[in-house]
Amino acid sequence: MRNIDEITQSRRLRRTRRTEWSRRLVQENALSVNDLIWPFFVCEGSNVASPIAAMPGVHRYSVDMAVRQAEKAAKLGIPAIAPFPNEPAHIKTQDGSYIANPDNLINSVTRAIKKEIPEIGIITDAALDPFTTDGHDGILRDGIILNDESVEMVVRGALAQAEAGADIIAPSDMMDGRIGAIRDALDANGFQHLPIMSYATKFASAFYGPYREAIGTAGVLKGDKKTYYLDPANTDEAMREAEQDVLEGADMLMIKPGMPYLDIIQRIKSQFALPTFAYQVSGEYAMIKAAGQNGWIDEEKVMMESLLAFKRAGCDGILTYFALEVAEKLKNA
C-alpha cells in the first residue's frame, strides 16, 4: 500500500485539463442564455436609436424601436429585459411624482412590449432618480433624503408599473422599508402574483457614471448618494440589508455593482439561498469595451469570463449590457 507521500507525488491535477472534451466534461459552472437579463434605455420620439458616448454599442431607443429590440432579445431566448427611462427635463420635479404617471416612458414601453411580445419578462425599477430634478433616488429636502416620503412615492411608482404589465418589480432606491411597503401595496391591489427583485445591496460606487449619462442625471445630481447606498467597504452591513429585504418579502436578491462585489454575491447566495442576481453595471461594461477597442484585451473573451465569474460566485442570472451579444455567441457556439 502506498503511503500519503507517494500518493501526493503521483497526483497530476492537469490530467483532466489535457483535452478540450475533458475540460468540458469537468467544468463546474456554465453560462447559458437563461442567465441573461438585458437592461436598455428608453427615450422620447419615434424611430430613435441614439448612441450613448460613454457606453459604446449601447443606445437609447424610442418606444417603437425598443419593441423591435425586445423582439430580437426574445428570439435569442433571453428570458427578461429591464428598461430604464431617459425622461425629458420638463417632467422632473422635486418629489419625482411622474414615476406614477401611467404614460411615462417605463410604463409606455412596458405596455407596448407586452402587447407585441408577451412571452418576454419585463423587470422595472421603481426608483425616483429618472424623475427628480436633483437626480436622487429619493425625495431631497433641505439637504436630506426623506425616507418615508420617498417610500410612499416609490410604492406609487411600483403600482403604476404593475398596472402597465411589469412582471417583476425591482426597486433600486435603497430606502428603508420599501420592500415591505411595495409587497403590501401589490397584495392589496390584486398583484399578489408579482415577485419583487430587491436591489438588496446597492453600493455607493464610482462605477455608475455612464448609466447616469444614459438616463440624463449626470449633470443634475446634487451631492452624492452615500446616505442611502452602501459603503463599498462594508460586507456585514450588506448582509443586514439583504436580510431585511428577505424578511420584508423579497423574492429575489440583486447585488450592484457586480464584478467588484463577488464576495458579497457568494455570501448572500450561501446565507439566503434565494434566486440571486448581479448587475454588471455601466462602468464595468464601459471598461471592457474601451480596453477592447484599444486592443489592450480580447473583448469577447473578457466579456465571457466576466459573466462566468458571476455564475461561479453563485448568481442565478446577470443583468448585462452584453446580453444580446452574448446570446448571439451562445446561439452560434
PDB file of C-alpha atoms in Angstrom, residues 54-332:
ATOM      1  CA  ALA A  54     -19.837  56.546 -22.614  1.00  0.00           C
ATOM      2  CA  MET A  55     -21.234  53.098 -23.466  1.00  0.00           C
ATOM      3  CA  PRO A  56     -20.059  52.077 -26.949  1.00  0.00           C
ATOM      4  CA  GLY A  57     -22.630  49.894 -28.661  1.00  0.00           C
ATOM      5  CA  VAL A  58     -25.458  50.922 -26.315  1.00  0.00           C
ATOM      6  CA  HIS A  59     -28.315  53.174 -27.449  1.00  0.00           C
ATOM      7  CA  ARG A  60     -31.362  54.970 -26.151  1.00  0.00           C
ATOM      8  CA  TYR A  61     -34.415  53.726 -28.028  1.00  0.00           C
ATOM      9  CA  SER A  62     -37.780  55.335 -28.624  1.00  0.00           C
ATOM     10  CA  VAL A  63     -40.678  53.090 -27.622  1.00  0.00           C
ATOM     11  CA  ASP A  64     -41.264  51.787 -31.146  1.00  0.00           C
ATOM     12  CA  MET A  65     -37.596  50.881 -31.600  1.00  0.00           C
ATOM     13  CA  ALA A  66     -37.442  49.367 -28.108  1.00  0.00           C
ATOM     14  CA  VAL A  67     -40.224  46.974 -29.089  1.00  0.00           C
ATOM     15  CA  ARG A  68     -38.164  45.759 -32.046  1.00  0.00           C
ATOM     16  CA  GLN A  69     -35.112  45.292 -29.813  1.00  0.00           C
ATOM     17  CA  ALA A  70     -37.182  43.378 -27.277  1.00  0.00           C
ATOM     18  CA  GLU A  71     -38.400  41.152 -30.102  1.00  0.00           C
ATOM     19  CA  LYS A  72     -34.775  40.453 -31.030  1.00  0.00           C
ATOM     20  CA  ALA A  73     -33.977  39.585 -27.415  1.00  0.00           C
ATOM     21  CA  ALA A  74     -36.934  37.215 -27.237  1.00  0.00           C
ATOM     22  CA  LYS A  75     -35.926  35.446 -30.440  1.00  0.00           C
ATOM     23  CA  LEU A  76     -32.449  34.919 -28.995  1.00  0.00           C
ATOM     24  CA  GLY A  77     -34.025  33.239 -25.959  1.00  0.00           C
ATOM     25  CA  ILE A  78     -33.236  35.951 -23.406  1.00  0.00           C
ATOM     26  CA  PRO A  79     -35.777  35.447 -20.596  1.00  0.00           C
ATOM     27  CA  ALA A  80     -36.180  39.041 -19.418  1.00  0.00           C
ATOM     28  CA  ILE A  81     -35.395  42.683 -20.131  1.00  0.00           C
ATOM     29  CA  ALA A  82     -35.068  45.725 -17.871  1.00  0.00           C
ATOM     30  CA  PRO A  83     -35.961  49.145 -19.369  1.00  0.00           C
ATOM     31  CA  PHE A  84     -34.692  52.409 -17.862  1.00  0.00           C
ATOM     32  CA  PRO A  85     -36.018  55.819 -18.934  1.00  0.00           C
ATOM     33  CA  ASN A  86     -34.315  58.985 -20.115  1.00  0.00           C
ATOM     34  CA  GLU A  87     -37.203  61.272 -19.286  1.00  0.00           C
ATOM     35  CA  PRO A  88     -37.268  64.875 -20.569  1.00  0.00           C
ATOM     36  CA  ALA A  89     -36.347  67.605 -18.119  1.00  0.00           C
ATOM     37  CA  HIS A  90     -39.791  69.232 -18.144  1.00  0.00           C
ATOM     38  CA  ILE A  91     -41.457  66.280 -16.355  1.00  0.00           C
ATOM     39  CA  LYS A  92     -38.974  66.220 -13.474  1.00  0.00           C
ATOM     40  CA  THR A  93     -39.962  67.518 -10.055  1.00  0.00           C
ATOM     41  CA  GLN A  94     -38.517  67.570  -6.561  1.00  0.00           C
ATOM     42  CA  ASP A  95     -40.675  64.638  -5.489  1.00  0.00           C
ATOM     43  CA  GLY A  96     -40.380  62.612  -8.704  1.00  0.00           C
ATOM     44  CA  SER A  97     -44.137  62.168  -8.913  1.00  0.00           C
ATOM     45  CA  TYR A  98     -44.077  61.456 -12.663  1.00  0.00           C
ATOM     46  CA  ILE A  99     -42.977  57.947 -11.748  1.00  0.00           C
ATOM     47  CA  ALA A 100     -46.658  57.250 -11.022  1.00  0.00           C
ATOM     48  CA  ASN A 101     -47.878  58.582 -14.396  1.00  0.00           C
ATOM     49  CA  PRO A 102     -49.309  55.704 -16.460  1.00  0.00           C
ATOM     50  CA  ASP A 103     -47.909  57.298 -19.622  1.00  0.00           C
ATOM     51  CA  ASN A 104     -44.297  57.789 -18.549  1.00  0.00           C
ATOM     52  CA  LEU A 105     -41.633  56.084 -20.661  1.00  0.00           C
ATOM     53  CA  ILE A 106     -41.271  52.983 -18.493  1.00  0.00           C
ATOM     54  CA  ASN A 107     -44.994  52.290 -18.443  1.00  0.00           C
ATOM     55  CA  SER A 108     -45.411  53.130 -22.117  1.00  0.00           C
ATOM     56  CA  VAL A 109     -42.642  50.791 -23.231  1.00  0.00           C
ATOM     57  CA  THR A 110     -43.882  48.059 -20.888  1.00  0.00           C
ATOM     58  CA  ARG A 111     -47.389  48.167 -22.392  1.00  0.00           C
ATOM     59  CA  ALA A 112     -46.044  48.267 -25.939  1.00  0.00           C
ATOM     60  CA  ILE A 113     -43.714  45.312 -25.447  1.00  0.00           C
ATOM     61  CA  LYS A 114     -46.278  43.244 -23.563  1.00  0.00           C
ATOM     62  CA  LYS A 115     -48.770  43.804 -26.383  1.00  0.00           C
ATOM     63  CA  GLU A 116     -46.428  42.528 -29.096  1.00  0.00           C
ATOM     64  CA  ILE A 117     -44.035  40.199 -27.249  1.00  0.00           C
ATOM     65  CA  PRO A 118     -45.942  38.880 -24.217  1.00  0.00           C
ATOM     66  CA  GLU A 119     -43.573  35.957 -23.705  1.00  0.00           C
ATOM     67  CA  ILE A 120     -40.601  38.041 -22.549  1.00  0.00           C
ATOM     68  CA  GLY A 121     -40.339  39.102 -18.905  1.00  0.00           C
ATOM     69  CA  ILE A 122     -40.142  42.799 -18.042  1.00  0.00           C
ATOM     70  CA  ILE A 123     -38.346  43.939 -14.887  1.00  0.00           C
ATOM     71  CA  THR A 124     -38.965  47.549 -13.856  1.00  0.00           C
ATOM     72  CA  ASP A 125     -37.188  49.788 -11.369  1.00  0.00           C
ATOM     73  CA  ALA A 126     -39.321  51.939  -9.071  1.00  0.00           C
ATOM     74  CA  ALA A 127     -36.526  54.316  -8.002  1.00  0.00           C
ATOM     75  CA  LEU A 128     -37.115  58.045  -8.384  1.00  0.00           C
ATOM     76  CA  ASP A 129     -33.812  59.213  -9.896  1.00  0.00           C
ATOM     77  CA  PRO A 130     -35.006  59.463 -13.535  1.00  0.00           C
ATOM     78  CA  PHE A 131     -37.894  61.642 -12.334  1.00  0.00           C
ATOM     79  CA  THR A 132     -36.344  64.040  -9.786  1.00  0.00           C
ATOM     80  CA  THR A 133     -34.800  67.403 -10.571  1.00  0.00           C
ATOM     81  CA  ASP A 134     -31.771  66.593  -8.406  1.00  0.00           C
ATOM     82  CA  GLY A 135     -31.083  63.068  -9.681  1.00  0.00           C
ATOM     83  CA  HIS A 136     -31.597  61.360  -6.332  1.00  0.00           C
ATOM     84  CA  ASP A 137     -33.396  58.053  -5.797  1.00  0.00           C
ATOM     85  CA  GLY A 138     -35.455  59.607  -3.036  1.00  0.00           C
ATOM     86  CA  ILE A 139     -37.029  62.961  -2.196  1.00  0.00           C
ATOM     87  CA  LEU A 140     -34.391  65.525  -1.250  1.00  0.00           C
ATOM     88  CA  ARG A 141     -35.425  68.379   1.029  1.00  0.00           C
ATOM     89  CA  ASP A 142     -33.099  70.747   2.896  1.00  0.00           C
ATOM     90  CA  GLY A 143     -30.165  68.509   2.036  1.00  0.00           C
ATOM     91  CA  ILE A 144     -31.775  65.373   3.491  1.00  0.00           C
ATOM     92  CA  ILE A 145     -33.257  62.366   1.677  1.00  0.00           C
ATOM     93  CA  LEU A 146     -36.655  61.793   3.272  1.00  0.00           C
ATOM     94  CA  ASN A 147     -37.028  58.055   3.708  1.00  0.00           C
ATOM     95  CA  ASP A 148     -40.735  57.593   4.420  1.00  0.00           C
ATOM     96  CA  GLU A 149     -41.996  60.134   1.893  1.00  0.00           C
ATOM     97  CA  SER A 150     -39.714  58.556  -0.685  1.00  0.00           C
ATOM     98  CA  VAL A 151     -41.098  55.098   0.083  1.00  0.00           C
ATOM     99  CA  GLU A 152     -44.636  56.374  -0.467  1.00  0.00           C
ATOM    100  CA  MET A 153     -43.681  57.687  -3.906  1.00  0.00           C
ATOM    101  CA  VAL A 154     -41.754  54.534  -4.787  1.00  0.00           C
ATOM    102  CA  VAL A 155     -44.848  52.487  -3.910  1.00  0.00           C
ATOM    103  CA  ARG A 156     -46.973  54.652  -6.205  1.00  0.00           C
ATOM    104  CA  GLY A 157     -44.455  54.066  -8.987  1.00  0.00           C
ATOM    105  CA  ALA A 158     -44.381  50.316  -8.371  1.00  0.00           C
ATOM    106  CA  LEU A 159     -48.187  50.123  -8.599  1.00  0.00           C
ATOM    107  CA  ALA A 160     -48.204  52.086 -11.858  1.00  0.00           C
ATOM    108  CA  GLN A 161     -45.608  49.707 -13.272  1.00  0.00           C
ATOM    109  CA  ALA A 162     -47.609  46.675 -12.162  1.00  0.00           C
ATOM    110  CA  GLU A 163     -50.721  48.087 -13.806  1.00  0.00           C
ATOM    111  CA  ALA A 164     -48.763  48.671 -17.039  1.00  0.00           C
ATOM    112  CA  GLY A 165     -47.839  44.987 -17.153  1.00  0.00           C
ATOM    113  CA  ALA A 166     -44.454  44.681 -15.440  1.00  0.00           C
ATOM    114  CA  ASP A 167     -43.609  41.097 -14.500  1.00  0.00           C
ATOM    115  CA  ILE A 168     -41.107  41.848 -11.712  1.00  0.00           C
ATOM    116  CA  ILE A 169     -40.805  44.992  -9.602  1.00  0.00           C
ATOM    117  CA  ALA A 170     -37.159  45.752  -8.811  1.00  0.00           C
ATOM    118  CA  PRO A 171     -36.774  48.853  -6.605  1.00  0.00           C
ATOM    119  CA  SER A 172     -33.202  50.174  -6.526  1.00  0.00           C
ATOM    120  CA  ASP A 173     -33.679  53.194  -4.278  1.00  0.00           C
ATOM    121  CA  MET A 174     -32.314  51.638  -1.041  1.00  0.00           C
ATOM    122  CA  MET A 175     -34.873  53.355   1.201  1.00  0.00           C
ATOM    123  CA  ASP A 176     -35.537  51.537   4.467  1.00  0.00           C
ATOM    124  CA  GLY A 177     -38.794  49.588   4.439  1.00  0.00           C
ATOM    125  CA  ARG A 178     -39.582  49.894   0.758  1.00  0.00           C
ATOM    126  CA  ILE A 179     -39.756  46.141   0.076  1.00  0.00           C
ATOM    127  CA  GLY A 180     -42.412  45.564   2.735  1.00  0.00           C
ATOM    128  CA  ALA A 181     -44.370  48.620   1.630  1.00  0.00           C
ATOM    129  CA  ILE A 182     -44.329  47.542  -2.027  1.00  0.00           C
ATOM    130  CA  ARG A 183     -45.320  43.989  -1.089  1.00  0.00           C
ATOM    131  CA  ASP A 184     -48.261  45.224   0.959  1.00  0.00           C
ATOM    132  CA  ALA A 185     -49.417  47.562  -1.821  1.00  0.00           C
ATOM    133  CA  LEU A 186     -49.113  44.933  -4.545  1.00  0.00           C
ATOM    134  CA  ASP A 187     -51.034  42.408  -2.473  1.00  0.00           C
ATOM    135  CA  ALA A 188     -53.763  44.907  -1.606  1.00  0.00           C
ATOM    136  CA  ASN A 189     -54.266  45.815  -5.259  1.00  0.00           C
ATOM    137  CA  GLY A 190     -54.540  42.358  -6.770  1.00  0.00           C
ATOM    138  CA  PHE A 191     -50.898  41.841  -7.698  1.00  0.00           C
ATOM    139  CA  GLN A 192     -50.136  39.053  -5.242  1.00  0.00           C
ATOM    140  CA  HIS A 193     -48.553  37.101  -8.107  1.00  0.00           C
ATOM    141  CA  LEU A 194     -45.895  39.709  -8.904  1.00  0.00           C
ATOM    142  CA  PRO A 195     -42.432  38.957  -7.469  1.00  0.00           C
ATOM    143  CA  ILE A 196     -40.070  41.593  -6.101  1.00  0.00           C
ATOM    144  CA  MET A 197     -36.409  41.551  -7.093  1.00  0.00           C
ATOM    145  CA  SER A 198     -34.734  43.647  -4.436  1.00  0.00           C
ATOM    146  CA  TYR A 199     -31.623  45.648  -5.172  1.00  0.00           C
ATOM    147  CA  ALA A 200     -30.618  44.283  -1.781  1.00  0.00           C
ATOM    148  CA  THR A 201     -27.052  45.570  -1.718  1.00  0.00           C
ATOM    149  CA  LYS A 202     -26.532  48.621  -3.890  1.00  0.00           C
ATOM    150  CA  PHE A 203     -23.208  50.244  -3.149  1.00  0.00           C
ATOM    151  CA  ALA A 204     -22.166  53.902  -3.339  1.00  0.00           C
ATOM    152  CA  SER A 205     -19.950  53.017  -6.268  1.00  0.00           C
ATOM    153  CA  ALA A 206     -17.911  55.001  -8.772  1.00  0.00           C
ATOM    154  CA  PHE A 207     -18.961  52.521 -11.484  1.00  0.00           C
ATOM    155  CA  TYR A 208     -22.334  54.171 -12.259  1.00  0.00           C
ATOM    156  CA  GLY A 209     -21.085  57.158 -14.285  1.00  0.00           C
ATOM    157  CA  PRO A 210     -22.059  56.029 -17.802  1.00  0.00           C
ATOM    158  CA  TYR A 211     -25.511  54.951 -16.582  1.00  0.00           C
ATOM    159  CA  ARG A 212     -26.164  58.436 -15.227  1.00  0.00           C
ATOM    160  CA  GLU A 213     -25.275  59.859 -18.605  1.00  0.00           C
ATOM    161  CA  ALA A 214     -27.655  57.372 -20.219  1.00  0.00           C
ATOM    162  CA  ILE A 215     -30.677  58.376 -18.104  1.00  0.00           C
ATOM    163  CA  GLY A 216     -29.807  62.071 -18.042  1.00  0.00           C
ATOM    164  CA  THR A 217     -28.937  62.580 -14.372  1.00  0.00           C
ATOM    165  CA  ALA A 218     -25.148  63.027 -14.681  1.00  0.00           C
ATOM    166  CA  GLY A 219     -25.284  66.794 -14.864  1.00  0.00           C
ATOM    167  CA  VAL A 220     -28.003  67.401 -12.292  1.00  0.00           C
ATOM    168  CA  LEU A 221     -27.073  65.158  -9.356  1.00  0.00           C
ATOM    169  CA  LYS A 222     -26.715  67.264  -6.214  1.00  0.00           C
ATOM    170  CA  GLY A 223     -24.212  65.823  -3.752  1.00  0.00           C
ATOM    171  CA  ASP A 224     -23.809  62.063  -3.565  1.00  0.00           C
ATOM    172  CA  LYS A 225     -25.856  59.043  -2.528  1.00  0.00           C
ATOM    173  CA  LYS A 226     -23.780  57.861   0.419  1.00  0.00           C
ATOM    174  CA  THR A 227     -26.539  58.403   2.985  1.00  0.00           C
ATOM    175  CA  TYR A 228     -28.638  55.632   1.441  1.00  0.00           C
ATOM    176  CA  TYR A 229     -26.358  53.496  -0.740  1.00  0.00           C
ATOM    177  CA  LEU A 230     -23.968  51.072   0.972  1.00  0.00           C
ATOM    178  CA  ASP A 231     -20.344  51.827   1.813  1.00  0.00           C
ATOM    179  CA  PRO A 232     -18.146  49.740  -0.548  1.00  0.00           C
ATOM    180  CA  ALA A 233     -16.014  48.819   2.481  1.00  0.00           C
ATOM    181  CA  ASN A 234     -18.830  47.028   4.327  1.00  0.00           C
ATOM    182  CA  THR A 235     -19.764  43.373   3.976  1.00  0.00           C
ATOM    183  CA  ASP A 236     -21.626  42.712   7.232  1.00  0.00           C
ATOM    184  CA  GLU A 237     -23.831  45.741   6.645  1.00  0.00           C
ATOM    185  CA  ALA A 238     -24.610  44.362   3.185  1.00  0.00           C
ATOM    186  CA  MET A 239     -25.775  41.127   4.772  1.00  0.00           C
ATOM    187  CA  ARG A 240     -28.047  43.031   7.159  1.00  0.00           C
ATOM    188  CA  GLU A 241     -29.557  44.936   4.228  1.00  0.00           C
ATOM    189  CA  ALA A 242     -30.233  41.705   2.368  1.00  0.00           C
ATOM    190  CA  GLU A 243     -31.708  40.049   5.444  1.00  0.00           C
ATOM    191  CA  GLN A 244     -34.101  42.949   5.991  1.00  0.00           C
ATOM    192  CA  ASP A 245     -35.334  42.706   2.405  1.00  0.00           C
ATOM    193  CA  VAL A 246     -35.826  38.951   2.758  1.00  0.00           C
ATOM    194  CA  LEU A 247     -37.855  39.451   5.937  1.00  0.00           C
ATOM    195  CA  GLU A 248     -39.992  42.096   4.202  1.00  0.00           C
ATOM    196  CA  GLY A 249     -40.891  39.748   1.365  1.00  0.00           C
ATOM    197  CA  ALA A 250     -38.274  39.978  -1.394  1.00  0.00           C
ATOM    198  CA  ASP A 251     -38.472  37.004  -3.751  1.00  0.00           C
ATOM    199  CA  MET A 252     -35.095  37.614  -5.418  1.00  0.00           C
ATOM    200  CA  LEU A 253     -31.953  39.488  -4.397  1.00  0.00           C
ATOM    201  CA  MET A 254     -29.641  41.607  -6.520  1.00  0.00           C
ATOM    202  CA  ILE A 255     -26.105  42.848  -5.912  1.00  0.00           C
ATOM    203  CA  LYS A 256     -24.978  46.041  -7.655  1.00  0.00           C
ATOM    204  CA  PRO A 257     -22.309  46.597  -8.977  1.00  0.00           C
ATOM    205  CA  GLY A 258     -21.211  43.111  -9.962  1.00  0.00           C
ATOM    206  CA  MET A 259     -17.572  42.211 -10.502  1.00  0.00           C
ATOM    207  CA  PRO A 260     -16.068  44.218  -7.590  1.00  0.00           C
ATOM    208  CA  TYR A 261     -18.560  42.547  -5.223  1.00  0.00           C
ATOM    209  CA  LEU A 262     -18.230  38.823  -5.985  1.00  0.00           C
ATOM    210  CA  ASP A 263     -17.602  38.189  -2.285  1.00  0.00           C
ATOM    211  CA  ILE A 264     -20.969  39.760  -1.455  1.00  0.00           C
ATOM    212  CA  ILE A 265     -22.706  37.638  -4.096  1.00  0.00           C
ATOM    213  CA  GLN A 266     -21.229  34.469  -2.636  1.00  0.00           C
ATOM    214  CA  ARG A 267     -22.165  35.359   0.946  1.00  0.00           C
ATOM    215  CA  ILE A 268     -25.728  36.307   0.045  1.00  0.00           C
ATOM    216  CA  LYS A 269     -26.319  33.205  -2.037  1.00  0.00           C
ATOM    217  CA  SER A 270     -24.868  30.950   0.670  1.00  0.00           C
ATOM    218  CA  GLN A 271     -26.805  32.522   3.520  1.00  0.00           C
ATOM    219  CA  PHE A 272     -30.256  33.097   1.995  1.00  0.00           C
ATOM    220  CA  ALA A 273     -30.423  30.532  -0.851  1.00  0.00           C
ATOM    221  CA  LEU A 274     -32.823  32.784  -2.785  1.00  0.00           C
ATOM    222  CA  PRO A 275     -32.550  33.446  -6.523  1.00  0.00           C
ATOM    223  CA  THR A 276     -29.564  35.783  -6.644  1.00  0.00           C
ATOM    224  CA  PHE A 277     -28.628  38.232  -9.390  1.00  0.00           C
ATOM    225  CA  ALA A 278     -25.863  40.698 -10.153  1.00  0.00           C
ATOM    226  CA  TYR A 279     -25.924  43.860 -12.220  1.00  0.00           C
ATOM    227  CA  GLN A 280     -22.832  44.217 -14.392  1.00  0.00           C
ATOM    228  CA  VAL A 281     -23.124  47.978 -14.353  1.00  0.00           C
ATOM    229  CA  SER A 282     -22.319  50.606 -16.949  1.00  0.00           C
ATOM    230  CA  GLY A 283     -18.802  51.300 -15.693  1.00  0.00           C
ATOM    231  CA  GLU A 284     -17.910  47.623 -15.831  1.00  0.00           C
ATOM    232  CA  TYR A 285     -19.274  47.408 -19.365  1.00  0.00           C
ATOM    233  CA  ALA A 286     -17.530  50.606 -20.482  1.00  0.00           C
ATOM    234  CA  MET A 287     -14.137  49.486 -19.162  1.00  0.00           C
ATOM    235  CA  ILE A 288     -14.284  46.203 -21.055  1.00  0.00           C
ATOM    236  CA  LYS A 289     -15.475  47.955 -24.214  1.00  0.00           C
ATOM    237  CA  ALA A 290     -12.835  50.695 -24.059  1.00  0.00           C
ATOM    238  CA  ALA A 291      -9.975  48.298 -23.372  1.00  0.00           C
ATOM    239  CA  GLY A 292     -11.194  46.025 -26.158  1.00  0.00           C
ATOM    240  CA  GLN A 293     -11.437  48.874 -28.655  1.00  0.00           C
ATOM    241  CA  ASN A 294      -7.885  49.922 -27.786  1.00  0.00           C
ATOM    242  CA  GLY A 295      -6.605  46.410 -28.332  1.00  0.00           C
ATOM    243  CA  TRP A 296      -5.471  46.048 -24.727  1.00  0.00           C
ATOM    244  CA  ILE A 297      -7.639  42.984 -24.072  1.00  0.00           C
ATOM    245  CA  ASP A 298      -9.562  40.402 -26.055  1.00  0.00           C
ATOM    246  CA  GLU A 299     -13.002  41.956 -25.538  1.00  0.00           C
ATOM    247  CA  GLU A 300     -15.043  38.867 -26.327  1.00  0.00           C
ATOM    248  CA  LYS A 301     -13.026  36.579 -24.059  1.00  0.00           C
ATOM    249  CA  VAL A 302     -13.079  39.058 -21.176  1.00  0.00           C
ATOM    250  CA  MET A 303     -16.831  39.560 -21.653  1.00  0.00           C
ATOM    251  CA  MET A 304     -17.473  35.833 -21.364  1.00  0.00           C
ATOM    252  CA  GLU A 305     -15.030  35.350 -18.479  1.00  0.00           C
ATOM    253  CA  SER A 306     -16.591  38.186 -16.508  1.00  0.00           C
ATOM    254  CA  LEU A 307     -20.067  36.679 -16.818  1.00  0.00           C
ATOM    255  CA  LEU A 308     -18.837  33.210 -15.916  1.00  0.00           C
ATOM    256  CA  ALA A 309     -17.327  34.712 -12.753  1.00  0.00           C
ATOM    257  CA  PHE A 310     -20.810  35.768 -11.652  1.00  0.00           C
ATOM    258  CA  LYS A 311     -22.049  32.223 -12.110  1.00  0.00           C
ATOM    259  CA  ARG A 312     -19.102  30.861 -10.136  1.00  0.00           C
ATOM    260  CA  ALA A 313     -19.866  33.265  -7.286  1.00  0.00           C
ATOM    261  CA  GLY A 314     -23.441  31.968  -7.077  1.00  0.00           C
ATOM    262  CA  CYS A 315     -25.552  34.093  -9.426  1.00  0.00           C
ATOM    263  CA  ASP A 316     -28.687  32.664 -10.969  1.00  0.00           C
ATOM    264  CA  GLY A 317     -28.693  35.470 -13.523  1.00  0.00           C
ATOM    265  CA  ILE A 318     -26.900  38.628 -14.619  1.00  0.00           C
ATOM    266  CA  LEU A 319     -28.153  41.991 -15.824  1.00  0.00           C
ATOM    267  CA  THR A 320     -25.647  42.916 -18.515  1.00  0.00           C
ATOM    268  CA  TYR A 321     -25.484  45.301 -21.458  1.00  0.00           C
ATOM    269  CA  PHE A 322     -23.648  42.487 -23.263  1.00  0.00           C
ATOM    270  CA  ALA A 323     -26.773  40.305 -23.209  1.00  0.00           C
ATOM    271  CA  LEU A 324     -27.643  40.471 -26.916  1.00  0.00           C
ATOM    272  CA  GLU A 325     -24.035  39.941 -27.942  1.00  0.00           C
ATOM    273  CA  VAL A 326     -23.593  37.026 -25.561  1.00  0.00           C
ATOM    274  CA  ALA A 327     -26.871  35.416 -26.631  1.00  0.00           C
ATOM    275  CA  GLU A 328     -25.751  35.591 -30.251  1.00  0.00           C
ATOM    276  CA  LYS A 329     -22.434  33.987 -29.363  1.00  0.00           C
ATOM    277  CA  LEU A 330     -24.060  31.197 -27.363  1.00  0.00           C
ATOM    278  CA  LYS A 331     -26.542  30.561 -30.168  1.00  0.00           C
ATOM    279  CA  ASN A 332     -23.737  30.131 -32.678  1.00  0.00           C
TER     280      ASN A 332
END
